[in-house]
Amino acid sequence: MELYFLGTNAGVPTLQRNVTSIGLRMLDERRALWLFDCGEGTQHQILSSPLKLSKLEKIFITHLHGDHVFGLPGLLSSRAYQGGTTPLTVYGPPGTERMISTTMELSQSRVNYDLNIVEHTGGVLFEDDSFIVEAALLEHRIDSYGYRITEKDRPGSLDPAKLAEYGLKPGPLFGRLKRGEIITLDNGDSLRPEDVLGAPKRGMVITILGDTRPCDNVQPLSINADVLVHEATFMHDLADTAHEYYHSTSKQAAEAARAANVGQLIMTHFSSRYKDEDQLQPLLEEAQSVFPNTRLANEHQLIPVVHRKQES
């Protein structure tokens, strides 16, 4: 899986950064794109990216402030013109359906794909054979949610030496073993998958938070995540301002990452007062003094999701 940041600014776009949107690209069997928030100009940012709207499967909205949703009606309307005809589900807080349906109705916009809108107040939102997505309420001026995406463990690799011991050659039986099925050999013996499979491959855990100041739900959403995406609107010298406007500082983001034992912290949602890379560098240094494996989200940069180091 890979994260792709389409917008990293807070409030309004600037010449250097667009407002919030994050793509999560699955590269293996699923080959799908999930989007987290959709600020103004997101579809234009996608045109300059390797992301494809035709692969877009789900959109998760953290909250209904404009810098996180004003790009949504345009993207939904344009998706079909970019090859998107498969069903699309939008998850968001109460009010998401009214916002989308009102905009589409008044603009007489039409979509030629199944558009499903799921409003939620947290909990398990989605589960299939590969993923679980959970949400929990954060602390912002309006209801804002964080999302925890858990990839389920996958079967281990088939062991060629063990397969050879049983006289098995590549074919349909390999697939059945990988799917966890017990097979019958030519001699009538049963072969269990665990007899020829290596250890299961641990799935990834990614946590993406909406706007928030420090609150209780950050840790359960983030605990032991491989990657935590956390807002860092201000440096810590503006902690009072951050608290007043229900945001977090770079130091607070790092403290959350350290407390939750995450693998990597990616900071985003920067105030417009930090206009360029040089002005963002102090935020990075401040966070790294608390949690060294921290990086800034740079727009139009793919960041591979890697496993955090396990404690021995």
PDB file of C-alpha atoms in Angstrom:
ATOM      1  CA  MET A   1       0.000   0.000   0.000  1.00  0.00           C
ATOM      2  CA  GLU A   2       1.046   3.579  -0.625  1.00  0.00           C
ATOM      3  CA  LEU A   3      -0.061   6.964   0.675  1.00  0.00           C
ATOM      4  CA  TYR A   4      -0.258   9.889  -1.722  1.00  0.00           C
ATOM      5  CA  PHE A   5      -0.842  13.401  -0.396  1.00  0.00           C
ATOM      6  CA  LEU A   6      -2.957  15.535  -2.715  1.00  0.00           C
ATOM      7  CA  GLY A   7      -3.232  18.449  -0.300  1.00  0.00           C
ATOM      8  CA  THR A   8      -1.486  19.350   2.961  1.00  0.00           C
ATOM      9  CA  ASN A   9      -2.594  22.886   3.818  1.00  0.00           C
ATOM     10  CA  ALA A  10      -5.063  23.961   6.482  1.00  0.00           C
ATOM     11  CA  GLY A  11      -7.993  26.281   5.850  1.00  0.00           C
ATOM     12  CA  VAL A  12      -7.379  27.607   2.362  1.00  0.00           C
ATOM     13  CA  PRO A  13      -5.092  26.634  -0.519  1.00  0.00           C
ATOM     14  CA  THR A  14      -1.891  28.556  -1.142  1.00  0.00           C
ATOM     15  CA  LEU A  15       0.411  28.791  -4.144  1.00  0.00           C
ATOM     16  CA  GLN A  16       2.578  26.127  -2.510  1.00  0.00           C
ATOM     17  CA  ARG A  17      -0.007  23.707  -1.086  1.00  0.00           C
ATOM     18  CA  ASN A  18      -3.562  22.586  -1.721  1.00  0.00           C
ATOM     19  CA  VAL A  19      -6.120  21.809   0.983  1.00  0.00           C
ATOM     20  CA  THR A  20      -6.589  18.388   2.502  1.00  0.00           C
ATOM     21  CA  SER A  21      -6.914  15.149   0.590  1.00  0.00           C
ATOM     22  CA  ILE A  22      -5.022  11.871   0.968  1.00  0.00           C
ATOM     23  CA  GLY A  23      -5.026   8.878  -1.351  1.00  0.00           C
ATOM     24  CA  LEU A  24      -4.425   5.324  -0.160  1.00  0.00           C
ATOM     25  CA  ARG A  25      -3.494   3.063  -3.042  1.00  0.00           C
ATOM     26  CA  MET A  26      -3.679  -0.730  -2.779  1.00  0.00           C
ATOM     27  CA  LEU A  27      -1.232  -2.380  -5.154  1.00  0.00           C
ATOM     28  CA  ASP A  28      -1.891  -6.108  -4.834  1.00  0.00           C
ATOM     29  CA  GLU A  29      -5.047  -8.060  -5.653  1.00  0.00           C
ATOM     30  CA  ARG A  30      -7.440  -5.211  -4.837  1.00  0.00           C
ATOM     31  CA  ARG A  31      -5.802  -2.572  -7.088  1.00  0.00           C
ATOM     32  CA  ALA A  32      -8.112   0.080  -5.662  1.00  0.00           C
ATOM     33  CA  LEU A  33      -7.877   3.689  -4.516  1.00  0.00           C
ATOM     34  CA  TRP A  34      -9.379   4.996  -1.282  1.00  0.00           C
ATOM     35  CA  LEU A  35      -9.560   8.738  -0.659  1.00  0.00           C
ATOM     36  CA  PHE A  36      -9.552  10.470   2.724  1.00  0.00           C
ATOM     37  CA  ASP A  37     -11.145  13.927   2.519  1.00  0.00           C
ATOM     38  CA  CYS A  38     -11.635  15.883  -0.651  1.00  0.00           C
ATOM     39  CA  GLY A  39     -10.789  19.559  -0.331  1.00  0.00           C
ATOM     40  CA  GLU A  40     -11.305  22.067  -3.110  1.00  0.00           C
ATOM     41  CA  GLY A  41      -9.174  21.297  -6.163  1.00  0.00           C
ATOM     42  CA  THR A  42      -8.648  17.617  -5.339  1.00  0.00           C
ATOM     43  CA  GLN A  43      -9.712  16.406  -8.779  1.00  0.00           C
ATOM     44  CA  HIS A  44      -7.253  18.837 -10.361  1.00  0.00           C
ATOM     45  CA  GLN A  45      -4.494  17.491  -8.108  1.00  0.00           C
ATOM     46  CA  ILE A  46      -5.366  13.949  -9.185  1.00  0.00           C
ATOM     47  CA  LEU A  47      -4.819  14.931 -12.823  1.00  0.00           C
ATOM     48  CA  SER A  48      -1.168  15.587 -11.930  1.00  0.00           C
ATOM     49  CA  SER A  49      -0.780  12.348 -10.008  1.00  0.00           C
ATOM     50  CA  PRO A  50      -0.499   8.597 -10.726  1.00  0.00           C
ATOM     51  CA  LEU A  51      -3.905   8.078  -9.075  1.00  0.00           C
ATOM     52  CA  LYS A  52      -6.867   7.065 -11.230  1.00  0.00           C
ATOM     53  CA  LEU A  53     -10.456   8.025 -10.482  1.00  0.00           C
ATOM     54  CA  SER A  54     -11.520   4.886 -12.337  1.00  0.00           C
ATOM     55  CA  LYS A  55      -9.934   2.909  -9.461  1.00  0.00           C
ATOM     56  CA  LEU A  56     -11.634   4.971  -6.740  1.00  0.00           C
ATOM     57  CA  GLU A  57     -13.640   2.640  -4.508  1.00  0.00           C
ATOM     58  CA  LYS A  58     -14.253   4.521  -1.259  1.00  0.00           C
ATOM     59  CA  ILE A  59     -14.075   8.067   0.112  1.00  0.00           C
ATOM     60  CA  PHE A  60     -13.809   8.663   3.855  1.00  0.00           C
ATOM     61  CA  ILE A  61     -14.689  12.171   5.052  1.00  0.00           C
ATOM     62  CA  THR A  62     -13.294  13.159   8.436  1.00  0.00           C
ATOM     63  CA  HIS A  63     -15.513  16.218   8.926  1.00  0.00           C
ATOM     64  CA  LEU A  64     -17.565  18.735   6.987  1.00  0.00           C
ATOM     65  CA  HIS A  65     -15.356  21.836   7.133  1.00  0.00           C
ATOM     66  CA  GLY A  66     -14.923  23.222   3.635  1.00  0.00           C
ATOM     67  CA  ASP A  67     -11.195  22.602   3.329  1.00  0.00           C
ATOM     68  CA  HIS A  68     -11.987  18.886   3.627  1.00  0.00           C
ATOM     69  CA  VAL A  69     -15.119  18.576   1.449  1.00  0.00           C
ATOM     70  CA  PHE A  70     -15.518  21.422  -1.058  1.00  0.00           C
ATOM     71  CA  GLY A  71     -13.902  19.311  -3.782  1.00  0.00           C
ATOM     72  CA  LEU A  72     -16.323  16.438  -3.341  1.00  0.00           C
ATOM     73  CA  PRO A  73     -19.255  17.460  -5.619  1.00  0.00           C
ATOM     74  CA  GLY A  74     -16.965  18.194  -8.557  1.00  0.00           C
ATOM     75  CA  LEU A  75     -15.016  14.988  -8.141  1.00  0.00           C
ATOM     76  CA  LEU A  76     -18.177  12.885  -7.933  1.00  0.00           C
ATOM     77  CA  SER A  77     -19.557  14.546 -11.061  1.00  0.00           C
ATOM     78  CA  SER A  78     -16.336  14.198 -13.037  1.00  0.00           C
ATOM     79  CA  ARG A  79     -15.489  10.639 -12.018  1.00  0.00           C
ATOM     80  CA  ALA A  80     -17.521   9.016 -14.810  1.00  0.00           C
ATOM     81  CA  TYR A  81     -15.729  11.099 -17.447  1.00  0.00           C
ATOM     82  CA  GLN A  82     -12.449   9.574 -16.259  1.00  0.00           C
ATOM     83  CA  GLY A  83     -13.607   5.994 -16.604  1.00  0.00           C
ATOM     84  CA  GLY A  84     -15.213   5.579 -13.217  1.00  0.00           C
ATOM     85  CA  THR A  85     -18.326   3.442 -13.663  1.00  0.00           C
ATOM     86  CA  THR A  86     -17.980   1.021 -10.744  1.00  0.00           C
ATOM     87  CA  PRO A  87     -19.852   1.597  -7.449  1.00  0.00           C
ATOM     88  CA  LEU A  88     -18.459   4.225  -5.078  1.00  0.00           C
ATOM     89  CA  THR A  89     -19.164   4.561  -1.363  1.00  0.00           C
ATOM     90  CA  VAL A  90     -18.725   7.791   0.608  1.00  0.00           C
ATOM     91  CA  TYR A  91     -18.437   7.509   4.398  1.00  0.00           C
ATOM     92  CA  GLY A  92     -18.850  10.589   6.524  1.00  0.00           C
ATOM     93  CA  PRO A  93     -20.394  12.154   9.620  1.00  0.00           C
ATOM     94  CA  PRO A  94     -24.086  13.064   9.833  1.00  0.00           C
ATOM     95  CA  GLY A  95     -24.856  15.738   7.235  1.00  0.00           C
ATOM     96  CA  THR A  96     -22.694  14.191   4.524  1.00  0.00           C
ATOM     97  CA  GLU A  97     -25.671  12.877   2.562  1.00  0.00           C
ATOM     98  CA  ARG A  98     -27.560  16.179   2.760  1.00  0.00           C
ATOM     99  CA  MET A  99     -24.520  18.130   1.579  1.00  0.00           C
ATOM    100  CA  ILE A 100     -23.924  15.832  -1.401  1.00  0.00           C
ATOM    101  CA  SER A 101     -27.559  15.375  -2.425  1.00  0.00           C
ATOM    102  CA  THR A 102     -28.372  19.093  -2.159  1.00  0.00           C
ATOM    103  CA  THR A 103     -25.382  20.099  -4.262  1.00  0.00           C
ATOM    104  CA  MET A 104     -26.048  17.448  -6.898  1.00  0.00           C
ATOM    105  CA  GLU A 105     -29.756  18.296  -7.051  1.00  0.00           C
ATOM    106  CA  LEU A 106     -29.345  22.069  -7.323  1.00  0.00           C
ATOM    107  CA  SER A 107     -26.615  21.744  -9.965  1.00  0.00           C
ATOM    108  CA  GLN A 108     -28.629  19.064 -11.796  1.00  0.00           C
ATOM    109  CA  SER A 109     -25.592  16.813 -11.741  1.00  0.00           C
ATOM    110  CA  ARG A 110     -25.938  13.159 -12.661  1.00  0.00           C
ATOM    111  CA  VAL A 111     -23.694  10.170 -12.077  1.00  0.00           C
ATOM    112  CA  ASN A 112     -23.847   6.961 -14.098  1.00  0.00           C
ATOM    113  CA  TYR A 113     -22.525   4.737 -11.338  1.00  0.00           C
ATOM    114  CA  ASP A 114     -23.936   3.523  -8.026  1.00  0.00           C
ATOM    115  CA  LEU A 115     -23.175   6.173  -5.410  1.00  0.00           C
ATOM    116  CA  ASN A 116     -23.694   5.000  -1.842  1.00  0.00           C
ATOM    117  CA  ILE A 117     -23.465   7.412   1.095  1.00  0.00           C
ATOM    118  CA  VAL A 118     -22.959   5.985   4.584  1.00  0.00           C
ATOM    119  CA  GLU A 119     -23.282   8.375   7.505  1.00  0.00           C
ATOM    120  CA  HIS A 120     -21.761   7.208  10.768  1.00  0.00           C
ATOM    121  CA  THR A 121     -20.961   8.162  14.342  1.00  0.00           C
ATOM    122  CA  GLY A 122     -17.978   5.847  14.703  1.00  0.00           C
ATOM    123  CA  GLY A 123     -17.449   2.125  15.173  1.00  0.00           C
ATOM    124  CA  VAL A 124     -16.718  -0.530  12.546  1.00  0.00           C
ATOM    125  CA  LEU A 125     -17.703   0.936   9.170  1.00  0.00           C
ATOM    126  CA  PHE A 126     -16.534  -1.727   6.771  1.00  0.00           C
ATOM    127  CA  GLU A 127     -15.140  -5.243   6.795  1.00  0.00           C
ATOM    128  CA  ASP A 128     -14.379  -7.770   4.082  1.00  0.00           C
ATOM    129  CA  ASP A 129     -11.881 -10.597   3.657  1.00  0.00           C
ATOM    130  CA  SER A 130      -8.962  -8.167   3.502  1.00  0.00           C
ATOM    131  CA  PHE A 131      -9.700  -5.048   5.566  1.00  0.00           C
ATOM    132  CA  ILE A 132     -11.463  -3.606   8.596  1.00  0.00           C
ATOM    133  CA  VAL A 133     -12.116   0.146   8.799  1.00  0.00           C
ATOM    134  CA  GLU A 134     -13.030   1.691  12.144  1.00  0.00           C
ATOM    135  CA  ALA A 135     -13.758   5.284  13.123  1.00  0.00           C
ATOM    136  CA  ALA A 136     -13.887   7.236  16.378  1.00  0.00           C
ATOM    137  CA  LEU A 137     -14.833  10.791  17.284  1.00  0.00           C
ATOM    138  CA  LEU A 138     -12.052  13.305  17.841  1.00  0.00           C
ATOM    139  CA  GLU A 139     -12.192  16.781  19.410  1.00  0.00           C
ATOM    140  CA  HIS A 140     -12.810  19.599  16.950  1.00  0.00           C
ATOM    141  CA  ARG A 141     -15.218  22.519  16.510  1.00  0.00           C
ATOM    142  CA  ILE A 142     -17.577  20.214  14.643  1.00  0.00           C
ATOM    143  CA  ASP A 143     -17.752  16.425  14.686  1.00  0.00           C
ATOM    144  CA  SER A 144     -14.457  15.166  13.289  1.00  0.00           C
ATOM    145  CA  TYR A 145     -13.440  11.525  13.001  1.00  0.00           C
ATOM    146  CA  GLY A 146     -10.275   9.515  12.759  1.00  0.00           C
ATOM    147  CA  TYR A 147     -10.047   6.313  10.747  1.00  0.00           C
ATOM    148  CA  ARG A 148      -8.102   3.136  11.483  1.00  0.00           C
ATOM    149  CA  ILE A 149      -7.537   0.869   8.488  1.00  0.00           C
ATOM    150  CA  THR A 150      -6.456  -2.653   9.420  1.00  0.00           C
ATOM    151  CA  GLU A 151      -5.289  -5.037   6.744  1.00  0.00           C
ATOM    152  CA  LYS A 152      -5.993  -8.595   7.835  1.00  0.00           C
ATOM    153  CA  ASP A 153      -3.106 -11.030   8.093  1.00  0.00           C
ATOM    154  CA  ARG A 154      -2.484 -12.949   4.903  1.00  0.00           C
ATOM    155  CA  PRO A 155      -1.470 -16.599   4.502  1.00  0.00           C
ATOM    156  CA  GLY A 156       2.237 -17.286   4.476  1.00  0.00           C
ATOM    157  CA  SER A 157       4.105 -18.358   1.364  1.00  0.00           C
ATOM    158  CA  LEU A 158       4.037 -21.947   0.189  1.00  0.00           C
ATOM    159  CA  ASP A 159       7.236 -23.794   1.079  1.00  0.00           C
ATOM    160  CA  PRO A 160       8.631 -25.420  -2.131  1.00  0.00           C
ATOM    161  CA  ALA A 161      10.627 -28.016  -0.206  1.00  0.00           C
ATOM    162  CA  LYS A 162       7.621 -29.171   1.801  1.00  0.00           C
ATOM    163  CA  LEU A 163       5.440 -29.245  -1.318  1.00  0.00           C
ATOM    164  CA  ALA A 164       8.021 -31.446  -3.010  1.00  0.00           C
ATOM    165  CA  GLU A 165       7.943 -33.855  -0.084  1.00  0.00           C
ATOM    166  CA  TYR A 166       4.272 -34.460  -0.822  1.00  0.00           C
ATOM    167  CA  GLY A 167       4.870 -34.750  -4.556  1.00  0.00           C
ATOM    168  CA  LEU A 168       2.879 -31.601  -5.340  1.00  0.00           C
ATOM    169  CA  LYS A 169       3.531 -29.584  -8.478  1.00  0.00           C
ATOM    170  CA  PRO A 170       2.253 -26.084  -9.366  1.00  0.00           C
ATOM    171  CA  GLY A 171      -1.446 -26.128 -10.138  1.00  0.00           C
ATOM    172  CA  PRO A 172      -4.940 -25.523  -8.740  1.00  0.00           C
ATOM    173  CA  LEU A 173      -4.128 -27.320  -5.489  1.00  0.00           C
ATOM    174  CA  PHE A 174      -1.640 -24.582  -4.613  1.00  0.00           C
ATOM    175  CA  GLY A 175      -4.426 -22.015  -4.710  1.00  0.00           C
ATOM    176  CA  ARG A 176      -6.675 -24.126  -2.522  1.00  0.00           C
ATOM    177  CA  LEU A 177      -3.938 -24.476   0.086  1.00  0.00           C
ATOM    178  CA  LYS A 178      -3.320 -20.713   0.014  1.00  0.00           C
ATOM    179  CA  ARG A 179      -7.040 -20.171   0.636  1.00  0.00           C
ATOM    180  CA  GLY A 180      -6.844 -22.330   3.736  1.00  0.00           C
ATOM    181  CA  GLU A 181      -8.496 -25.437   2.330  1.00  0.00           C
ATOM    182  CA  ILE A 182      -7.553 -28.994   3.280  1.00  0.00           C
ATOM    183  CA  ILE A 183      -6.812 -31.042   0.162  1.00  0.00           C
ATOM    184  CA  THR A 184      -6.719 -34.771  -0.532  1.00  0.00           C
ATOM    185  CA  LEU A 185      -3.545 -36.227  -2.025  1.00  0.00           C
ATOM    186  CA  ASP A 186      -3.430 -38.974  -4.641  1.00  0.00           C
ATOM    187  CA  ASN A 187      -2.723 -41.554  -1.930  1.00  0.00           C
ATOM    188  CA  GLY A 188      -5.859 -40.515  -0.045  1.00  0.00           C
ATOM    189  CA  ASP A 189      -4.066 -38.635   2.751  1.00  0.00           C
ATOM    190  CA  SER A 190      -5.281 -35.206   3.789  1.00  0.00           C
ATOM    191  CA  LEU A 191      -2.900 -32.243   3.643  1.00  0.00           C
ATOM    192  CA  ARG A 192      -3.542 -29.213   5.819  1.00  0.00           C
ATOM    193  CA  PRO A 193      -2.431 -25.744   4.706  1.00  0.00           C
ATOM    194  CA  GLU A 194      -0.352 -25.240   7.851  1.00  0.00           C
ATOM    195  CA  ASP A 195       1.765 -28.247   6.836  1.00  0.00           C
ATOM    196  CA  VAL A 196       3.158 -26.433   3.792  1.00  0.00           C
ATOM    197  CA  LEU A 197       2.659 -22.720   4.510  1.00  0.00           C
ATOM    198  CA  GLY A 198       5.085 -20.397   6.235  1.00  0.00           C
ATOM    199  CA  ALA A 199       4.093 -17.989   9.007  1.00  0.00           C
ATOM    200  CA  PRO A 200       1.183 -15.642   8.197  1.00  0.00           C
ATOM    201  CA  LYS A 201       2.141 -12.249   6.779  1.00  0.00           C
ATOM    202  CA  ARG A 202       1.109  -9.507   9.171  1.00  0.00           C
ATOM    203  CA  GLY A 203      -1.229  -6.942   7.671  1.00  0.00           C
ATOM    204  CA  MET A 204      -0.603  -3.210   7.769  1.00  0.00           C
ATOM    205  CA  VAL A 205      -2.363  -0.766  10.091  1.00  0.00           C
ATOM    206  CA  ILE A 206      -2.815   2.834   8.979  1.00  0.00           C
ATOM    207  CA  THR A 207      -4.400   5.580  11.076  1.00  0.00           C
ATOM    208  CA  ILE A 208      -5.565   8.811   9.428  1.00  0.00           C
ATOM    209  CA  LEU A 209      -6.947  11.456  11.758  1.00  0.00           C
ATOM    210  CA  GLY A 210      -9.151  14.407  10.964  1.00  0.00           C
ATOM    211  CA  ASP A 211      -8.674  17.810  12.565  1.00  0.00           C
ATOM    212  CA  THR A 212      -8.352  17.491  16.327  1.00  0.00           C
ATOM    213  CA  ARG A 213      -6.711  18.766  19.413  1.00  0.00           C
ATOM    214  CA  PRO A 214      -5.278  16.132  21.783  1.00  0.00           C
ATOM    215  CA  CYS A 215      -8.073  13.855  23.028  1.00  0.00           C
ATOM    216  CA  ASP A 216      -8.685  10.398  24.446  1.00  0.00           C
ATOM    217  CA  ASN A 217      -9.639   8.651  21.194  1.00  0.00           C
ATOM    218  CA  VAL A 218      -6.345   9.387  19.452  1.00  0.00           C
ATOM    219  CA  GLN A 219      -4.506   6.555  21.214  1.00  0.00           C
ATOM    220  CA  PRO A 220      -6.972   3.681  20.601  1.00  0.00           C
ATOM    221  CA  LEU A 221      -7.196   4.712  16.966  1.00  0.00           C
ATOM    222  CA  SER A 222      -3.414   4.847  16.643  1.00  0.00           C
ATOM    223  CA  ILE A 223      -2.100   2.117  18.932  1.00  0.00           C
ATOM    224  CA  ASN A 224       0.669   0.079  17.250  1.00  0.00           C
ATOM    225  CA  ALA A 225      -0.183   1.482  13.817  1.00  0.00           C
ATOM    226  CA  ASP A 226       2.472   1.165  11.142  1.00  0.00           C
ATOM    227  CA  VAL A 227       1.719   4.718  10.013  1.00  0.00           C
ATOM    228  CA  LEU A 228      -0.062   7.570  11.781  1.00  0.00           C
ATOM    229  CA  VAL A 229      -1.161  10.588   9.738  1.00  0.00           C
ATOM    230  CA  HIS A 230      -1.742  13.422  12.208  1.00  0.00           C
ATOM    231  CA  GLU A 231      -2.451  17.092  11.733  1.00  0.00           C
ATOM    232  CA  ALA A 232       0.243  19.547  12.860  1.00  0.00           C
ATOM    233  CA  THR A 233      -1.314  22.909  12.173  1.00  0.00           C
ATOM    234  CA  PHE A 234       1.059  24.935  14.372  1.00  0.00           C
ATOM    235  CA  MET A 235       4.411  24.819  16.110  1.00  0.00           C
ATOM    236  CA  HIS A 236       4.214  24.345  19.858  1.00  0.00           C
ATOM    237  CA  ASP A 237       4.901  28.026  20.594  1.00  0.00           C
ATOM    238  CA  LEU A 238       1.320  28.515  19.381  1.00  0.00           C
ATOM    239  CA  ALA A 239      -0.127  25.769  21.576  1.00  0.00           C
ATOM    240  CA  ASP A 240      -2.703  28.164  23.032  1.00  0.00           C
ATOM    241  CA  THR A 241      -3.851  29.132  19.544  1.00  0.00           C
ATOM    242  CA  ALA A 242      -4.000  25.483  18.525  1.00  0.00           C
ATOM    243  CA  HIS A 243      -6.148  24.664  21.545  1.00  0.00           C
ATOM    244  CA  GLU A 244      -8.473  27.608  20.928  1.00  0.00           C
ATOM    245  CA  TYR A 245      -9.096  26.514  17.327  1.00  0.00           C
ATOM    246  CA  TYR A 246      -9.265  22.786  18.149  1.00  0.00           C
ATOM    247  CA  HIS A 247      -6.019  21.869  16.407  1.00  0.00           C
ATOM    248  CA  SER A 248      -2.737  20.210  17.358  1.00  0.00           C
ATOM    249  CA  THR A 249       0.885  21.272  17.321  1.00  0.00           C
ATOM    250  CA  SER A 250       3.778  19.337  15.828  1.00  0.00           C
ATOM    251  CA  LYS A 251       4.966  18.434  19.326  1.00  0.00           C
ATOM    252  CA  GLN A 252       1.519  17.155  20.283  1.00  0.00           C
ATOM    253  CA  ALA A 253       1.383  15.022  17.139  1.00  0.00           C
ATOM    254  CA  ALA A 254       4.759  13.532  18.046  1.00  0.00           C
ATOM    255  CA  GLU A 255       3.660  12.888  21.619  1.00  0.00           C
ATOM    256  CA  ALA A 256       0.610  11.031  20.292  1.00  0.00           C
ATOM    257  CA  ALA A 257       2.814   8.918  18.009  1.00  0.00           C
ATOM    258  CA  ARG A 258       5.168   8.048  20.860  1.00  0.00           C
ATOM    259  CA  ALA A 259       2.337   7.168  23.256  1.00  0.00           C
ATOM    260  CA  ALA A 260       0.684   4.915  20.660  1.00  0.00           C
ATOM    261  CA  ASN A 261       3.926   3.125  19.708  1.00  0.00           C
ATOM    262  CA  VAL A 262       3.428   3.735  15.993  1.00  0.00           C
ATOM    263  CA  GLY A 263       6.009   2.950  13.346  1.00  0.00           C
ATOM    264  CA  GLN A 264       6.035   6.267  11.512  1.00  0.00           C
ATOM    265  CA  LEU A 265       4.401   9.662  11.968  1.00  0.00           C
ATOM    266  CA  ILE A 266       3.454  11.738   8.921  1.00  0.00           C
ATOM    267  CA  MET A 267       2.425  15.306   9.727  1.00  0.00           C
ATOM    268  CA  THR A 268       0.069  17.296   7.528  1.00  0.00           C
ATOM    269  CA  HIS A 269      -2.550  20.130   7.615  1.00  0.00           C
ATOM    270  CA  PHE A 270      -0.083  22.993   8.010  1.00  0.00           C
ATOM    271  CA  SER A 271      -1.120  26.559   8.735  1.00  0.00           C
ATOM    272  CA  SER A 272      -0.698  29.034   5.877  1.00  0.00           C
ATOM    273  CA  ARG A 273       1.700  31.017   8.052  1.00  0.00           C
ATOM    274  CA  TYR A 274       4.323  28.368   7.148  1.00  0.00           C
ATOM    275  CA  LYS A 275       4.648  29.189   3.482  1.00  0.00           C
ATOM    276  CA  ASP A 276       7.465  26.962   2.240  1.00  0.00           C
ATOM    277  CA  GLU A 277       9.720  24.024   3.074  1.00  0.00           C
ATOM    278  CA  ASP A 278      12.141  26.176   5.050  1.00  0.00           C
ATOM    279  CA  GLN A 279       9.372  27.429   7.309  1.00  0.00           C
ATOM    280  CA  LEU A 280       8.060  23.902   7.848  1.00  0.00           C
ATOM    281  CA  GLN A 281      11.463  22.551   8.852  1.00  0.00           C
ATOM    282  CA  PRO A 282      11.179  23.787  12.478  1.00  0.00           C
ATOM    283  CA  LEU A 283       7.903  21.842  12.843  1.00  0.00           C
ATOM    284  CA  LEU A 284       9.702  18.712  11.680  1.00  0.00           C
ATOM    285  CA  GLU A 285      12.647  19.266  14.025  1.00  0.00           C
ATOM    286  CA  GLU A 286      10.322  19.930  16.936  1.00  0.00           C
ATOM    287  CA  ALA A 287       8.438  16.691  16.314  1.00  0.00           C
ATOM    288  CA  GLN A 288      11.582  14.631  15.725  1.00  0.00           C
ATOM    289  CA  SER A 289      12.943  15.703  19.104  1.00  0.00           C
ATOM    290  CA  VAL A 290      10.009  13.771  20.613  1.00  0.00           C
ATOM    291  CA  PHE A 291       9.446  11.056  18.000  1.00  0.00           C
ATOM    292  CA  PRO A 292      12.412  10.622  15.644  1.00  0.00           C
ATOM    293  CA  ASN A 293      10.632   8.669  12.873  1.00  0.00           C
ATOM    294  CA  THR A 294       8.587  11.671  11.782  1.00  0.00           C
ATOM    295  CA  ARG A 295       8.282  13.172   8.325  1.00  0.00           C
ATOM    296  CA  LEU A 296       6.405  16.006   6.687  1.00  0.00           C
ATOM    297  CA  ALA A 297       3.761  15.195   4.114  1.00  0.00           C
ATOM    298  CA  ASN A 298       4.873  16.591   0.760  1.00  0.00           C
ATOM    299  CA  GLU A 299       2.302  16.945  -1.964  1.00  0.00           C
ATOM    300  CA  HIS A 300       2.604  14.637  -4.981  1.00  0.00           C
ATOM    301  CA  GLN A 301       4.870  12.251  -3.125  1.00  0.00           C
ATOM    302  CA  LEU A 302       4.182   8.533  -2.840  1.00  0.00           C
ATOM    303  CA  ILE A 303       5.021   7.158   0.592  1.00  0.00           C
ATOM    304  CA  PRO A 304       5.135   3.339   0.804  1.00  0.00           C
ATOM    305  CA  VAL A 305       3.510   1.900   3.918  1.00  0.00           C
ATOM    306  CA  VAL A 306       6.016  -0.330   5.711  1.00  0.00           C
ATOM    307  CA  HIS A 307       5.733  -2.450   8.818  1.00  0.00           C
ATOM    308  CA  ARG A 308       6.823  -0.915  12.068  1.00  0.00           C
ATOM    309  CA  LYS A 309       9.623  -2.723  13.863  1.00  0.00           C
ATOM    310  CA  GLN A 310       8.334  -5.330  16.265  1.00  0.00           C
ATOM    311  CA  GLU A 311       9.641  -5.400  19.812  1.00  0.00           C
ATOM    312  CA  SER A 312      11.818  -8.439  20.475  1.00  0.00           C
TER     313      SER A 312
END
